[in-house]
Coordinates of N, CA, C and O in Angstrom, one line a residue:
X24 N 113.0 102.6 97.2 CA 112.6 102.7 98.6 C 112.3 101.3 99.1 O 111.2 100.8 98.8
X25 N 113.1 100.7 99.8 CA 113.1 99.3 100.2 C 111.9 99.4 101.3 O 111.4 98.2 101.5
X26 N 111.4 100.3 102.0 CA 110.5 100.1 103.2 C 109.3 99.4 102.4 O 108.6 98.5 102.8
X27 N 109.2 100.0 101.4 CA 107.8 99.8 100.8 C 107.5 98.2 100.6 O 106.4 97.5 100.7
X28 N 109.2 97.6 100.0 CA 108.6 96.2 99.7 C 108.6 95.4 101.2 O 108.7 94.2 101.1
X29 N 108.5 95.7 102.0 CA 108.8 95.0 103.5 C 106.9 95.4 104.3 O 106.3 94.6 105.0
X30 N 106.5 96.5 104.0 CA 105.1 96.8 104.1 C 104.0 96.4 103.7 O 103.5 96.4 102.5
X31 N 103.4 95.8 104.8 CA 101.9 94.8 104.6 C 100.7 95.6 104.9 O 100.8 96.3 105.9
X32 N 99.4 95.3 104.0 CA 98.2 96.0 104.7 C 97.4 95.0 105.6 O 96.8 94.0 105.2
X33 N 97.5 95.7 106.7 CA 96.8 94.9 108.2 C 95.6 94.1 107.7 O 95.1 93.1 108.3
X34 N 95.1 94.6 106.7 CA 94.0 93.6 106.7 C 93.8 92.7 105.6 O 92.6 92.3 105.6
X35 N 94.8 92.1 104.4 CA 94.7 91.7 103.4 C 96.2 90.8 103.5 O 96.4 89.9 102.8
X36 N 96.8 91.1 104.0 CA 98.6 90.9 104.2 C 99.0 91.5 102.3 O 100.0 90.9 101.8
X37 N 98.3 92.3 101.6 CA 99.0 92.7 100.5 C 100.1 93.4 100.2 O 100.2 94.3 101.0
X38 N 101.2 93.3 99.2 CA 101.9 95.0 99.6 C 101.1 96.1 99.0 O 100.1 96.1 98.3
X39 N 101.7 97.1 99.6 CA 100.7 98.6 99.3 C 101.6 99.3 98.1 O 102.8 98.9 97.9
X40 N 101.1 99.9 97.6 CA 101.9 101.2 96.5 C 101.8 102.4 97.3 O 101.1 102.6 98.3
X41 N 102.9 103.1 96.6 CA 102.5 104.8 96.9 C 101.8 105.7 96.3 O 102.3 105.6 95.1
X42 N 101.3 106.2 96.4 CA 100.4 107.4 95.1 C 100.9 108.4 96.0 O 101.2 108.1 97.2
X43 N 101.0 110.0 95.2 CA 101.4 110.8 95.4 C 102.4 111.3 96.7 O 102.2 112.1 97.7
X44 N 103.8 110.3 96.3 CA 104.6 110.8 97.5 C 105.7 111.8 97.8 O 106.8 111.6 97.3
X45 N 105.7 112.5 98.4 CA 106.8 113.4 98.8 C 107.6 112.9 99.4 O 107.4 112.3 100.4
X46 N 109.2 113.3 98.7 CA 110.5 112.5 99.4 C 110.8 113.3 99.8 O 110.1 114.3 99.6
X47 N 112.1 113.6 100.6 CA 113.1 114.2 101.0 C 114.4 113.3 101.2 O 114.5 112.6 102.1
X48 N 115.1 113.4 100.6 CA 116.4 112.7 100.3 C 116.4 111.4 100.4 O 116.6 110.9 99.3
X49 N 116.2 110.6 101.4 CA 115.9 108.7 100.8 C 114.6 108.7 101.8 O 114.2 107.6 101.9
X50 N 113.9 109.7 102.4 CA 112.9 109.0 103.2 C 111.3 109.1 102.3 O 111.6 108.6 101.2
X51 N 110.6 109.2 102.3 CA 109.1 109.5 102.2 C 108.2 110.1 103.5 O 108.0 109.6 104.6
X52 N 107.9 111.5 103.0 CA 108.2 112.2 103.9 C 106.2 112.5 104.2 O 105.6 112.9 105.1
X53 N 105.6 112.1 102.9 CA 104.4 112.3 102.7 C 103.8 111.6 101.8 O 104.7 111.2 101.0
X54 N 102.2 111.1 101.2 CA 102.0 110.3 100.8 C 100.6 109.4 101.1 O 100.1 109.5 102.2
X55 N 100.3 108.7 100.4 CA 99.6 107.6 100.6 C 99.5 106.2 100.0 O 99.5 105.8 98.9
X56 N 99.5 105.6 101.1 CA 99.6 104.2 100.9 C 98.6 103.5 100.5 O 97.9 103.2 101.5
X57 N 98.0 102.8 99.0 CA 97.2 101.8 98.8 C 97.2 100.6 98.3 O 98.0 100.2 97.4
X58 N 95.9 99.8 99.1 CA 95.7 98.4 98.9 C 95.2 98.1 97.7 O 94.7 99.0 96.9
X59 N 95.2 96.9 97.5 CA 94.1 96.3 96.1 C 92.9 96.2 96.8 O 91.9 96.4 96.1
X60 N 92.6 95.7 98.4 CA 91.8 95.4 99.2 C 91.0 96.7 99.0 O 89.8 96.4 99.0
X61 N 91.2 98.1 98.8 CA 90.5 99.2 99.3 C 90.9 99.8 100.4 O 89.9 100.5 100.8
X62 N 92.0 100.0 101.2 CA 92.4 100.0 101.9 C 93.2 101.5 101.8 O 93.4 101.5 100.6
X63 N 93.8 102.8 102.2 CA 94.2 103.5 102.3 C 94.8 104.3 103.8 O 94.3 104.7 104.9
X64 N 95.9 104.4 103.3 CA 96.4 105.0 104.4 C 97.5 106.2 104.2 O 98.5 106.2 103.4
X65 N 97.1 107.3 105.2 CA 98.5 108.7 104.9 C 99.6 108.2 105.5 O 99.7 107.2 106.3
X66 N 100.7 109.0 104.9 CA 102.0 109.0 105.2 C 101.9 110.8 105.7 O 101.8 111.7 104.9
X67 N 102.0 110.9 107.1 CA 102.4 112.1 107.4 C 103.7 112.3 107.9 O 104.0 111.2 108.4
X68 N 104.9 113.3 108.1 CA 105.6 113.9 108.7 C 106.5 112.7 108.2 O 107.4 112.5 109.1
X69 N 106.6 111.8 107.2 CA 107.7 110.8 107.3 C 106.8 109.4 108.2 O 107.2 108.2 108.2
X70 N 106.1 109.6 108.6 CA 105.4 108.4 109.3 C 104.4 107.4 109.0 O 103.3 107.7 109.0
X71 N 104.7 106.6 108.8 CA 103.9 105.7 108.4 C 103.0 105.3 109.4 O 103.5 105.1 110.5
X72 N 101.6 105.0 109.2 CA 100.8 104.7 110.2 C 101.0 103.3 111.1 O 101.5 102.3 110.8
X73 N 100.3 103.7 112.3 CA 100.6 102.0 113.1 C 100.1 100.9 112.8 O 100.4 99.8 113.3
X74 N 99.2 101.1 112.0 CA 98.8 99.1 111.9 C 98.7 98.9 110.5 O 97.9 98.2 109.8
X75 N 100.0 99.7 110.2 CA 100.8 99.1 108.9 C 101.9 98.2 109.4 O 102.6 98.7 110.2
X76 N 102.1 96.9 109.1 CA 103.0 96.1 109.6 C 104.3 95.9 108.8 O 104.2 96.4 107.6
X77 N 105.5 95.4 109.0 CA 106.5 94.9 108.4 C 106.4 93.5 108.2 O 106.1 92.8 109.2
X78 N 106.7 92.8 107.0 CA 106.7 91.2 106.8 C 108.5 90.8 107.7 O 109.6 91.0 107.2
X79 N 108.3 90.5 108.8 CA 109.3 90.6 109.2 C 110.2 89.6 108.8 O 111.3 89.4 109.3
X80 N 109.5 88.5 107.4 CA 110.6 87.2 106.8 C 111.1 87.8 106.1 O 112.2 87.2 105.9
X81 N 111.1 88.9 105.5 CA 111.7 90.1 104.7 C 112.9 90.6 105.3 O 113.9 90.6 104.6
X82 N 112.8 90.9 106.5 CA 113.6 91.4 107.1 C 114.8 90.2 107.3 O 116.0 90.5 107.2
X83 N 114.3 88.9 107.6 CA 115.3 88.2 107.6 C 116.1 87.5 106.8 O 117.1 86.8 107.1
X84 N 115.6 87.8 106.0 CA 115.7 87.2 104.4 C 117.1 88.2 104.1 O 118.1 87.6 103.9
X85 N 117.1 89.6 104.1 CA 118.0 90.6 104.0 C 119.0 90.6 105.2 O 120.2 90.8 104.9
X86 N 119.0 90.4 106.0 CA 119.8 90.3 107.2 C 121.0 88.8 106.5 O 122.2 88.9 106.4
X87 N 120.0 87.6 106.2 CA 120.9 86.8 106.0 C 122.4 86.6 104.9 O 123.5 86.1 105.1
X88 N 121.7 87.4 103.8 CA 122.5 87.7 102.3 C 123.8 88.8 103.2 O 125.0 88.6 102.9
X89 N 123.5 89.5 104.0 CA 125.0 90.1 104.5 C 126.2 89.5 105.5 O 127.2 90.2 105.7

């Protein structure tokens, strides 16, 4: 699940893990997200919370290789 390595926690810029997630075919449908910081956040309905950010050099980093 590529989202996860592109997801930063708002207050450490670390990446997060998943603990106990529920998929549904490629998404993550439920779940929680934690920091090494202490940090915790749910994954409801497929949604990831808002002031979970994207490293958006990530994003460009993968844009460029295609």
């Amino acid at each position: 699940y590529k989202t996860l390595e592109m997801i930063r926690c708002p207050h450490c810029n670390s990446k997060l893990k998943l603990l106990n997630g529920v998929y549904q075919k490629d998404e993550i449908i439920q779940g929680t997200l934690l920091c090494k910081c202490g940090e915790r956040f749910d994954i409801e309905y497929g949604r990831i919370p808002n002031e979970i950010y994207y490293d958006i050099t990530l994003f460009e980093k993968k844009l460029s290789k295609n």
